[in-house]
Structure formats: C-alpha cells, structure tokens
mmCIF file of C-alpha atoms in Angstrom:
data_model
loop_
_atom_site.group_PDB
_atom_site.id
_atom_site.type_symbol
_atom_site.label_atom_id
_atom_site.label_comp_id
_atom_site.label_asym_id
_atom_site.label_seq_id
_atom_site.Cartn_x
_atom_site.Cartn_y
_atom_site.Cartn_z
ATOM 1 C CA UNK S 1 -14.064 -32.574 0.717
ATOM 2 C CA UNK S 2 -10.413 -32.029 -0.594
ATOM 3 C CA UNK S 3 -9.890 -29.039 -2.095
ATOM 4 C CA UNK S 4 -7.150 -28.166 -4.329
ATOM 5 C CA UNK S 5 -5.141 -25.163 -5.380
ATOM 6 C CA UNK S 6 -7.030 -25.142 -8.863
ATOM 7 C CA UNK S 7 -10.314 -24.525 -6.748
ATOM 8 C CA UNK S 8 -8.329 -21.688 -5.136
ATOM 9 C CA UNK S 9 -7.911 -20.252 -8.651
ATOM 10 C CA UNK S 10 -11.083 -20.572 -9.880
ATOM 11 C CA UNK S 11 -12.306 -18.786 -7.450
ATOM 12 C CA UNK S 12 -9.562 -16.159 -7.275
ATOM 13 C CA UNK S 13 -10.154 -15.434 -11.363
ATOM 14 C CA UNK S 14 -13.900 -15.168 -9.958
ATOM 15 C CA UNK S 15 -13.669 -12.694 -7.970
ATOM 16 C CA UNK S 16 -10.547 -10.923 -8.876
ATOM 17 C CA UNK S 17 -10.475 -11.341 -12.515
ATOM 18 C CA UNK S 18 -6.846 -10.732 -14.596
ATOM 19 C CA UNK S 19 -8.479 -9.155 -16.815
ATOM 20 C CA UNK S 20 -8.941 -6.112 -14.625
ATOM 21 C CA UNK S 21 -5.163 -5.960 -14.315
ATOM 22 C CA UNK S 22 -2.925 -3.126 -15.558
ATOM 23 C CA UNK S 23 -1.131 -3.762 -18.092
ATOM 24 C CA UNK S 24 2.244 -3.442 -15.898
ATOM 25 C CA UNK S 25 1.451 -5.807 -13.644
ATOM 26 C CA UNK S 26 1.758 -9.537 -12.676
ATOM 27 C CA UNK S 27 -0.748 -11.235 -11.207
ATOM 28 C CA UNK S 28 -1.782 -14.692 -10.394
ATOM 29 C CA UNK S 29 0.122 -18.048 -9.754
ATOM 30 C CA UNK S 30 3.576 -17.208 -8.777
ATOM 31 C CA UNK S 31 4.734 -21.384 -7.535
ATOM 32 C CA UNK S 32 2.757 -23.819 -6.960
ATOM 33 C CA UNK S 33 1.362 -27.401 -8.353
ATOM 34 C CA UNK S 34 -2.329 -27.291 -9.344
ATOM 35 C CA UNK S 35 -3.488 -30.117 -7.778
ATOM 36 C CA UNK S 36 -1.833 -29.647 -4.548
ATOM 37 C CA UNK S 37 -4.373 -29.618 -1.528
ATOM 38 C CA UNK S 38 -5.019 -26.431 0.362
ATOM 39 C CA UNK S 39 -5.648 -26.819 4.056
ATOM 40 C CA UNK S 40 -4.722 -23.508 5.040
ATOM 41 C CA UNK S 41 -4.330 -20.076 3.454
ATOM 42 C CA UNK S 42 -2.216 -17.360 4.869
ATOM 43 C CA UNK S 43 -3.054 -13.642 3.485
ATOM 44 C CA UNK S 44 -0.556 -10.588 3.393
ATOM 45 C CA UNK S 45 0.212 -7.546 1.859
ATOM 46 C CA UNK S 46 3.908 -8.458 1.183
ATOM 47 C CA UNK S 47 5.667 -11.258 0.364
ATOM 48 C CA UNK S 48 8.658 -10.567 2.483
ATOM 49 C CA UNK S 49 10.543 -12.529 4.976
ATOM 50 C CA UNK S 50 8.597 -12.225 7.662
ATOM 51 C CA UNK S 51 5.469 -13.907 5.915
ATOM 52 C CA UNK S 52 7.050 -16.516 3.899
ATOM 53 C CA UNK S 53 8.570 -17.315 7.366
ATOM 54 C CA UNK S 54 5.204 -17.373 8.829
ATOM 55 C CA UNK S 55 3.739 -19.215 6.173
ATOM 56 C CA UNK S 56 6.090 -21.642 6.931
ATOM 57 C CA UNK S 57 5.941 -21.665 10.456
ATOM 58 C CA UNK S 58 2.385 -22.273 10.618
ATOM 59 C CA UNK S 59 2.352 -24.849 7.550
ATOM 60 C CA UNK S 60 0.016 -23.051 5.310
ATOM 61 C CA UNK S 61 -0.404 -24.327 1.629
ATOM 62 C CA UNK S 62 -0.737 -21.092 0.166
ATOM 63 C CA UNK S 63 0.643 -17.353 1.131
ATOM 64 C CA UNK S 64 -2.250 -15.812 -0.532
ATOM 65 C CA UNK S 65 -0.668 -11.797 -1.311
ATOM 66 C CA UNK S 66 -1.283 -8.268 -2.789
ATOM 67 C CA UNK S 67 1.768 -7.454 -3.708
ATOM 68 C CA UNK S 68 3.181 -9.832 -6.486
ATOM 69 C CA UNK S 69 6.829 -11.064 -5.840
ATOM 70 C CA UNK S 70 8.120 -10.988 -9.547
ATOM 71 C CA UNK S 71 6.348 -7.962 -10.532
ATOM 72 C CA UNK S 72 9.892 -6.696 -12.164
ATOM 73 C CA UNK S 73 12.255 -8.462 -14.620
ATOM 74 C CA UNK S 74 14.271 -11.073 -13.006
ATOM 75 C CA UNK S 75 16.679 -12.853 -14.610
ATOM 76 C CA UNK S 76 17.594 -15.210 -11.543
ATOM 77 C CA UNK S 77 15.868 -16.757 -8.661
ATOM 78 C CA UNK S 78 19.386 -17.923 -7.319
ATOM 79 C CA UNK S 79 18.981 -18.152 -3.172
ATOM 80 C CA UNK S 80 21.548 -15.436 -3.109
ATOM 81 C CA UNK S 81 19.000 -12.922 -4.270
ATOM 82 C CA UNK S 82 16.099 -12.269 -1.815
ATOM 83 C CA UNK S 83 13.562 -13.318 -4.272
ATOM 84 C CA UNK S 84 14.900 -16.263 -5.314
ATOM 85 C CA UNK S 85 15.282 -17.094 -1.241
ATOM 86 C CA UNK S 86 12.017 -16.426 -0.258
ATOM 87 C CA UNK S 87 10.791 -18.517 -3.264
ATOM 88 C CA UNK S 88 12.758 -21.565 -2.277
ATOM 89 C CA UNK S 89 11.269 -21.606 1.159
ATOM 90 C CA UNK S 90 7.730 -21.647 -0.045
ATOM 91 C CA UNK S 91 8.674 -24.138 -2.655
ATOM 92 C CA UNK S 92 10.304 -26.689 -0.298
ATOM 93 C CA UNK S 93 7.838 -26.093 2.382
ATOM 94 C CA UNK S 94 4.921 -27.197 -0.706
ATOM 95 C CA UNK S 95 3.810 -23.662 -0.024
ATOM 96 C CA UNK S 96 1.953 -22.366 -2.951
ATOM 97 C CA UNK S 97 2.470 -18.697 -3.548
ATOM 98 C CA UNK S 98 -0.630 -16.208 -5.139
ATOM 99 C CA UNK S 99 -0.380 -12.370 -6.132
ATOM 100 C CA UNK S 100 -3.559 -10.685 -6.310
ATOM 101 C CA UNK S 101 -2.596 -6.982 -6.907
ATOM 102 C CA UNK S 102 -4.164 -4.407 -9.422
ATOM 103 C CA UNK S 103 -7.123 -6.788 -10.252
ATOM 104 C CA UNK S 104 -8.326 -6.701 -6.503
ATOM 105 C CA UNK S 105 -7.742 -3.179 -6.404
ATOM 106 C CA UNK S 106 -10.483 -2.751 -8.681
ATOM 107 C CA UNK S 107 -13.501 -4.564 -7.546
ATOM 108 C CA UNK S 108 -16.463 -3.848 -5.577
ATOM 109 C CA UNK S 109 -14.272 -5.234 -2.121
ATOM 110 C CA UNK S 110 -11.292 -4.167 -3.114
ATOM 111 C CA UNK S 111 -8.431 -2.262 -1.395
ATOM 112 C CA UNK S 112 -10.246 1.398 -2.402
ATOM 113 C CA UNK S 113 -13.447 0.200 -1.265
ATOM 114 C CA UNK S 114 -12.580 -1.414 1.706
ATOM 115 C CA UNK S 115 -10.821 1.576 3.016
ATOM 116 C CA UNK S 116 -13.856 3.751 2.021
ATOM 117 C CA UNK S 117 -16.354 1.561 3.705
ATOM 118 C CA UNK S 118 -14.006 1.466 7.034
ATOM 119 C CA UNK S 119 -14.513 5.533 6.802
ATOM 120 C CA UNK S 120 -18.392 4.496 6.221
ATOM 121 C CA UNK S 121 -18.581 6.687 3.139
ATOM 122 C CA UNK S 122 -21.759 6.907 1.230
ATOM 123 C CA UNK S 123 -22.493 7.507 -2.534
ATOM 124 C CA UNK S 124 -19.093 5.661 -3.639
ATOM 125 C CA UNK S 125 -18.292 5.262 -6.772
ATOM 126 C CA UNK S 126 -15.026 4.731 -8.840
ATOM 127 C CA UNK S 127 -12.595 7.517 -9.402
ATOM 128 C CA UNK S 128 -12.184 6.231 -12.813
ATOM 129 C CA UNK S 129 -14.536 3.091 -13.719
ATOM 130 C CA UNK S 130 -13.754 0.307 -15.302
ATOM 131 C CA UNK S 131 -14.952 0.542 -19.311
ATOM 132 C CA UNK S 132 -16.743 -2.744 -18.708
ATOM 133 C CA UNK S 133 -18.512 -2.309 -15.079
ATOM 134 C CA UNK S 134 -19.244 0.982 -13.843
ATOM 135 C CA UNK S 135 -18.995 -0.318 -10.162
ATOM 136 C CA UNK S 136 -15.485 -1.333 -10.199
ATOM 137 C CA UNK S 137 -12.403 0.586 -11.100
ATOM 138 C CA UNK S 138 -9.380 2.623 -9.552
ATOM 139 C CA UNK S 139 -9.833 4.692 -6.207
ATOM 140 C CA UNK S 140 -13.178 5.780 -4.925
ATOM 141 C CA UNK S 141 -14.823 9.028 -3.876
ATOM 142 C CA UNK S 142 -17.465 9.356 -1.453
ATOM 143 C CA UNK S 143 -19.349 11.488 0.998
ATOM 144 C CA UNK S 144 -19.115 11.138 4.800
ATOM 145 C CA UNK S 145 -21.757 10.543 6.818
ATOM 146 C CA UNK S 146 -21.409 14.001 8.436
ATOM 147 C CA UNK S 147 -19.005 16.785 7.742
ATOM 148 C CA UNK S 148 -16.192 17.083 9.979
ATOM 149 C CA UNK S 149 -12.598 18.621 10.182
ATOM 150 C CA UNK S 150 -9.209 17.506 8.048
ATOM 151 C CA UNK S 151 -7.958 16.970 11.888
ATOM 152 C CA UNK S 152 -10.463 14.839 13.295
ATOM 153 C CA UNK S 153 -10.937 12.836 9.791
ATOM 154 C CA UNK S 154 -6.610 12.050 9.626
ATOM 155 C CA UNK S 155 -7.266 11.155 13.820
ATOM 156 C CA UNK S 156 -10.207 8.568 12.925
ATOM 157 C CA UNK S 157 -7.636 7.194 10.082
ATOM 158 C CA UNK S 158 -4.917 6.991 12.627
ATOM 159 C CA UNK S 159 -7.698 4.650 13.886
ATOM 160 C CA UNK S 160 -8.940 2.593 11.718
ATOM 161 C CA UNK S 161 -5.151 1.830 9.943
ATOM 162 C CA UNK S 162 -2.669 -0.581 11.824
ATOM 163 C CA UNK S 163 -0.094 1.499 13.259
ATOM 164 C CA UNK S 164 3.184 2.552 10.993
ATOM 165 C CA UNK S 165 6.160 4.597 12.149
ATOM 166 C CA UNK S 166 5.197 7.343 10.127
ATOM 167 C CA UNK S 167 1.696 7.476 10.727
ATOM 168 C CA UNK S 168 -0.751 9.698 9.201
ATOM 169 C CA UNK S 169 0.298 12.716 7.525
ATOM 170 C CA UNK S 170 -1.880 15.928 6.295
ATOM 171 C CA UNK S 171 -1.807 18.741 3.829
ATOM 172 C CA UNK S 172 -3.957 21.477 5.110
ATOM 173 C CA UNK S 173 -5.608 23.546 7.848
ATOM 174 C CA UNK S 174 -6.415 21.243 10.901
ATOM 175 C CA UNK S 175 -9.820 22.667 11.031
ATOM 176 C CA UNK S 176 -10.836 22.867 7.608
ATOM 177 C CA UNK S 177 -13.990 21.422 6.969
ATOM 178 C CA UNK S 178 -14.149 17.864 5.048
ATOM 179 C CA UNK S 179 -17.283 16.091 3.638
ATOM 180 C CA UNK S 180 -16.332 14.615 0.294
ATOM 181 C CA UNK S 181 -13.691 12.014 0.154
ATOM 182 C CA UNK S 182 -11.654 10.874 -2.698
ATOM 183 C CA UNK S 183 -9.434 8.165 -1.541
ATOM 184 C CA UNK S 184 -6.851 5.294 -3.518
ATOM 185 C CA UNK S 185 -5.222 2.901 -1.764
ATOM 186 C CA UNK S 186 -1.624 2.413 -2.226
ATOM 187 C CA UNK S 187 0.116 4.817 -4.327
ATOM 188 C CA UNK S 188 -2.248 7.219 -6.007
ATOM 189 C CA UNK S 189 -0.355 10.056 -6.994
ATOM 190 C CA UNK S 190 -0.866 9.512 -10.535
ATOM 191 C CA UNK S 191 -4.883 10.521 -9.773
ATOM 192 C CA UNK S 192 -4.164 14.200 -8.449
ATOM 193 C CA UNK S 193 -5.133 15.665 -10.757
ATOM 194 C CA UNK S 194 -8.605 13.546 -12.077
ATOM 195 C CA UNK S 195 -11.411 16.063 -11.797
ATOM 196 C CA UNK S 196 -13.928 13.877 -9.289
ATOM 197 C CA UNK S 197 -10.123 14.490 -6.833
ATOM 198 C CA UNK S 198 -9.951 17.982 -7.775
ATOM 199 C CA UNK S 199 -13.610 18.353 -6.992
ATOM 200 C CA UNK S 200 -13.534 16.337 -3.809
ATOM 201 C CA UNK S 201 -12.664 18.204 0.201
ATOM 202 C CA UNK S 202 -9.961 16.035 0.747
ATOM 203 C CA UNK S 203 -7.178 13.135 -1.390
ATOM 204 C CA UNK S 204 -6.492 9.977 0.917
ATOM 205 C CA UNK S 205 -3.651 7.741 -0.310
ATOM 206 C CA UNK S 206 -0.149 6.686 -0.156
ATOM 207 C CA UNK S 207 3.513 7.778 -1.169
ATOM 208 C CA UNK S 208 2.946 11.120 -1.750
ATOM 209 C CA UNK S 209 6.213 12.512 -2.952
ATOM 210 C CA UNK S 210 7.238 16.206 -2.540
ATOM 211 C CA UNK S 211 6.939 17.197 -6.070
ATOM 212 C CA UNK S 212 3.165 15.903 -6.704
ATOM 213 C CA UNK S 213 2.198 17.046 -3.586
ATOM 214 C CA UNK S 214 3.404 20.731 -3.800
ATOM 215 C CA UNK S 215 2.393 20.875 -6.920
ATOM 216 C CA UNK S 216 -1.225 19.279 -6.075
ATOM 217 C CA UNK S 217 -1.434 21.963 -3.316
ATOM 218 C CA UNK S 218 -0.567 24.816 -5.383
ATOM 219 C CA UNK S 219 -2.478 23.785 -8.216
ATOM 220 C CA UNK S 220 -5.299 24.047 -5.886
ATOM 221 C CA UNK S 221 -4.245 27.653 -4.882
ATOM 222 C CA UNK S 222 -4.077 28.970 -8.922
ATOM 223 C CA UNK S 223 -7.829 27.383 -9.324
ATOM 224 C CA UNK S 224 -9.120 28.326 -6.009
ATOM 225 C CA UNK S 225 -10.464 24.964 -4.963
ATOM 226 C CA UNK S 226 -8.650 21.787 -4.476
ATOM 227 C CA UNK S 227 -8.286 18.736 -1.727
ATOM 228 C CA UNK S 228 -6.313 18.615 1.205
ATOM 229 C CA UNK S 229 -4.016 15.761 0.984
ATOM 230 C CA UNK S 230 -3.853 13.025 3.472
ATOM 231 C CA UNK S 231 -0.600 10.543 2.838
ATOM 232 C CA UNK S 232 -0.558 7.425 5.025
ATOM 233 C CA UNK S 233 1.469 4.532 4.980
ATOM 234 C CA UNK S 234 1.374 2.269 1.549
ATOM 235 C CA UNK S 235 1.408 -1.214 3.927
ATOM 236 C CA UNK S 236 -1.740 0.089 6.245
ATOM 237 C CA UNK S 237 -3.871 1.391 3.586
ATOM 238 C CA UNK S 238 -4.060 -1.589 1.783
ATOM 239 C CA UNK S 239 -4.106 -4.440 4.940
ATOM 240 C CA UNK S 240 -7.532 -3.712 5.205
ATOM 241 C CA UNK S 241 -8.740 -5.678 1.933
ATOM 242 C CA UNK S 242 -6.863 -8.762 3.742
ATOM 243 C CA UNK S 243 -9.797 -9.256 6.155
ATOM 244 C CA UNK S 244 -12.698 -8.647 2.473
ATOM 245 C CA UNK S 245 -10.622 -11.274 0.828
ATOM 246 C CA UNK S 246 -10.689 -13.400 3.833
ATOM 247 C CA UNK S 247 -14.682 -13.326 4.595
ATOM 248 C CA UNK S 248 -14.731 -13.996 0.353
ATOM 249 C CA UNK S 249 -12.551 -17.328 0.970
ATOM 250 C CA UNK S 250 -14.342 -18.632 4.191
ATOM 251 C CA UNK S 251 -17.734 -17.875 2.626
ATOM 252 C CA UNK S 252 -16.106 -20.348 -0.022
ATOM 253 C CA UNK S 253 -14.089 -22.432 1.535
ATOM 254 C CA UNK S 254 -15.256 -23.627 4.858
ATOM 255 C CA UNK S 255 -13.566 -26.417 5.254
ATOM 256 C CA UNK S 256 -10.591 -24.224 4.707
ATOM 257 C CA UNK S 257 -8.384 -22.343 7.707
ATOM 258 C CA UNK S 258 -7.824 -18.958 6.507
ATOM 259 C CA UNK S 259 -6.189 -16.165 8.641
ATOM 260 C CA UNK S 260 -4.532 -12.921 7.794
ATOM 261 C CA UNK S 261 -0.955 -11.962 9.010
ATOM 262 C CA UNK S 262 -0.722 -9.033 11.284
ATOM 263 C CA UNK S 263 2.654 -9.099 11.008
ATOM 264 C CA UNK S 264 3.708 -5.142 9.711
ATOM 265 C CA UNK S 265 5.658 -5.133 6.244
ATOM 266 C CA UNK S 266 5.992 -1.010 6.459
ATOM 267 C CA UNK S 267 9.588 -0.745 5.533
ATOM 268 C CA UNK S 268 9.986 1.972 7.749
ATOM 269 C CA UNK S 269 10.976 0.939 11.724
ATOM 270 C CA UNK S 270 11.034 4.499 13.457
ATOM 271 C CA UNK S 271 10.744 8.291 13.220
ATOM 272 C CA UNK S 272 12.010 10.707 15.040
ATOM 273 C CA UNK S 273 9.799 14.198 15.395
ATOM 274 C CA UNK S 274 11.342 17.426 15.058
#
C-alpha cells in the first residue's frame, strides 16, 4: 500500500485540526508535492540544521515538526538566509516539510498533556478550554498522585525531560509542599495570572522572563496565595509530544517508518554555576 503525503495530511488535519490554531500562527504544509510517497517520517521540535541534516541523512520523506519554519514574515528564501537554506535541502532531497504547532498544543495528546501525563497527574483538565471541546485547549492543571515537595517535584522533572544546559529552574522554598499542578508547555507566561494558575501549588512551563516572574511571585505575596514557579527549558518541555504524535502515526501508518530525533535543538550549549 503506497501512501502519499495527502494521506499524511488527512490525517494530520484529523488529529491536529488548523482550526485549533492561534490566530498568529502558521501551521501545516510548509514544501512539499501532495502526491509524493512517504516511506519515512522524521519528527522534531525544530526545524534547524541539525534535523533537516538528519532528515536528509537518513532519507526521510517528511521532517514532520512543532515548531513551524516560516512562522514570521519572510520576504526571501534566498540560500543565504538560514531559512531559505534549510528549505532548499529538504526540497532537493524530495523531503516534505510539516509544522504542527499551536493546533497540537491543544488536543487531548498534545504537548500540555503529554507533559502532565509523564508527571501522572490526575483530574486534568484545560487551563483555558477550547469554546468548542471542553477537553482540549491551552495548558493543563492537575493533581498529583500524592503530595510532595517543590524540590523533589523540579528533581522528578529533571527526570522525565531530556537534559538541557540550563536544566530545571524553581521559584520557591525547596520544601514547600506541592499537590496541584498547573503546567503549559513551551512559553506560558502569558497564563500567570489565569485563576485555575493562581489557584494551583505550583506553574510548570518555559521562558520565564524576570519581569513576569517577579511580578508572578509578588503578586502571590500581596494576595497571600500563589504558585511556585518551575521554568524549564522551551526544547525539553515540548519533545515529549514527539513520541504521542509518533504512537498516533504508527497506529496509522504501519507500513510507515517513523522515528523521532533525539538530537537537542536547546539553543543554549553550557552554563556555568555561580
């Protein structure tokens, strides 16, 4: 049974539907002829040099990715730019190229939920549903199985994440006690201050900058109740949906070989503790 990059579609609109996009983003076919057959599927967060070049490598038909390529204005995809480079390789290597971002954050197996069922939280629901389906929307909250301390919860992260130079970082006392967990992979600063994360023990997510996160923390202070705040790398929070959307496209695709990269796309290399 042949199966085409249309099927690949279908099935992507399926299960990650556009229409639970933002509005901001760009999702979906980035390069790529329809009818082309798909042997092989390569998944990654990024698509950066280092998985195009894998792609490549390892002749897959499609670099299957969360992070969409063009998600800004471009107004050239000359191989002088590093878009227009990495583009070029897929293209003459018949590598098709597919951007599944804020409309696979959303669903039931997305990159929210995948990191709350890795902490094997119960009772999860959506920080903010969907209008249209309860059960999906952005972030999750949930309750762990047993209470246990900010330190012990940000050591089983450092766990369960693929390891990043800058690790796992914490807002808080190391023995405060944690139970209910509000969590959004990627960057979720712009959920600080929703009332089910104002309400919950502790905020999981990535690229917390100073400002938000101060002001989260004293905001918490004024009220007298509040999260501690867990940052951890943008990259590693959301490679665990990779292996979801994997198990989704071998369920579908047998015939297909599907494997996720493991190659690390965290910009940052090294830190150095003071």
């Amino acid at each position: 049974m042949v199966t085409r990059l249309r099927d690949v579609l279908i099935f992507g609109e399926r299960n990650w539907p556009s229409s639970g996009a933002e509005s901001w983003d760009s999702v979906g076919l980035v390069s790529g002829a329809l009818d082309a057959e798909v042997g092989r599927i390569l998944l990654a967060v990024d698509a950066a040099q280092l998985t195009v070049s894998e792609a490549v490598d390892t002749s897959a038909d499609l670099l299957l990715v969360h992070h969409p390529l063009l998600l800004r204005g471009v107004t050239t995809v000359a191989e002088s730019s590093a878009k227009g480079s990495l583009l070029a390789q897929l293209i003459r290597a018949d590598c098709a190229l597919l951007a599944a971002h804020t409309n696979a954050d959303v669903v039931e197996t997305g990159t929210s939920a995948a990191l709350a069922s890795a902490l094997r939280l119960e009772q999860v629901t959506p920080i903010v549903p969907s209008a249209d389906n309860p059960d999906r929307g952005l972030g999750r909250v949930g309750v762990l199985p047993q209470p246990m301390t900010l330190g012990a919860l940000a050591r089983a992260l450092a766990g369960i994440l693929p390891a990043t130079a800058t690790g796992i970082r914490a807002a808080g006392s190391f023995d405060r006690l944690v139970e209910t967990v509000a969590l959004c992979g990627g960057a979720g600063d712009s959920l600080l201050e929703d009332p089910k994360v104002i309400g919950a023990d502790v905020y999981i997510t990535s690229d917390l900058r100073h400002h938000p996160a101060s002001e989260s923390l004293e905001q918490s202070l004024a009220r007298g109740r509040g999260p501690a705040l867990i940052d951890t790398s943008h990259w590693a929070s959301e490679w665990l949906w990779l292996d979801h959307a994997a198990r989704e496209l071998r369920a579908e695709f047998p015939q297909l070989d599907i494997e996720v990269s493991e190659l690390r796309t965290d910009p940052w290399e090294f830190a150095i503790p003071q």
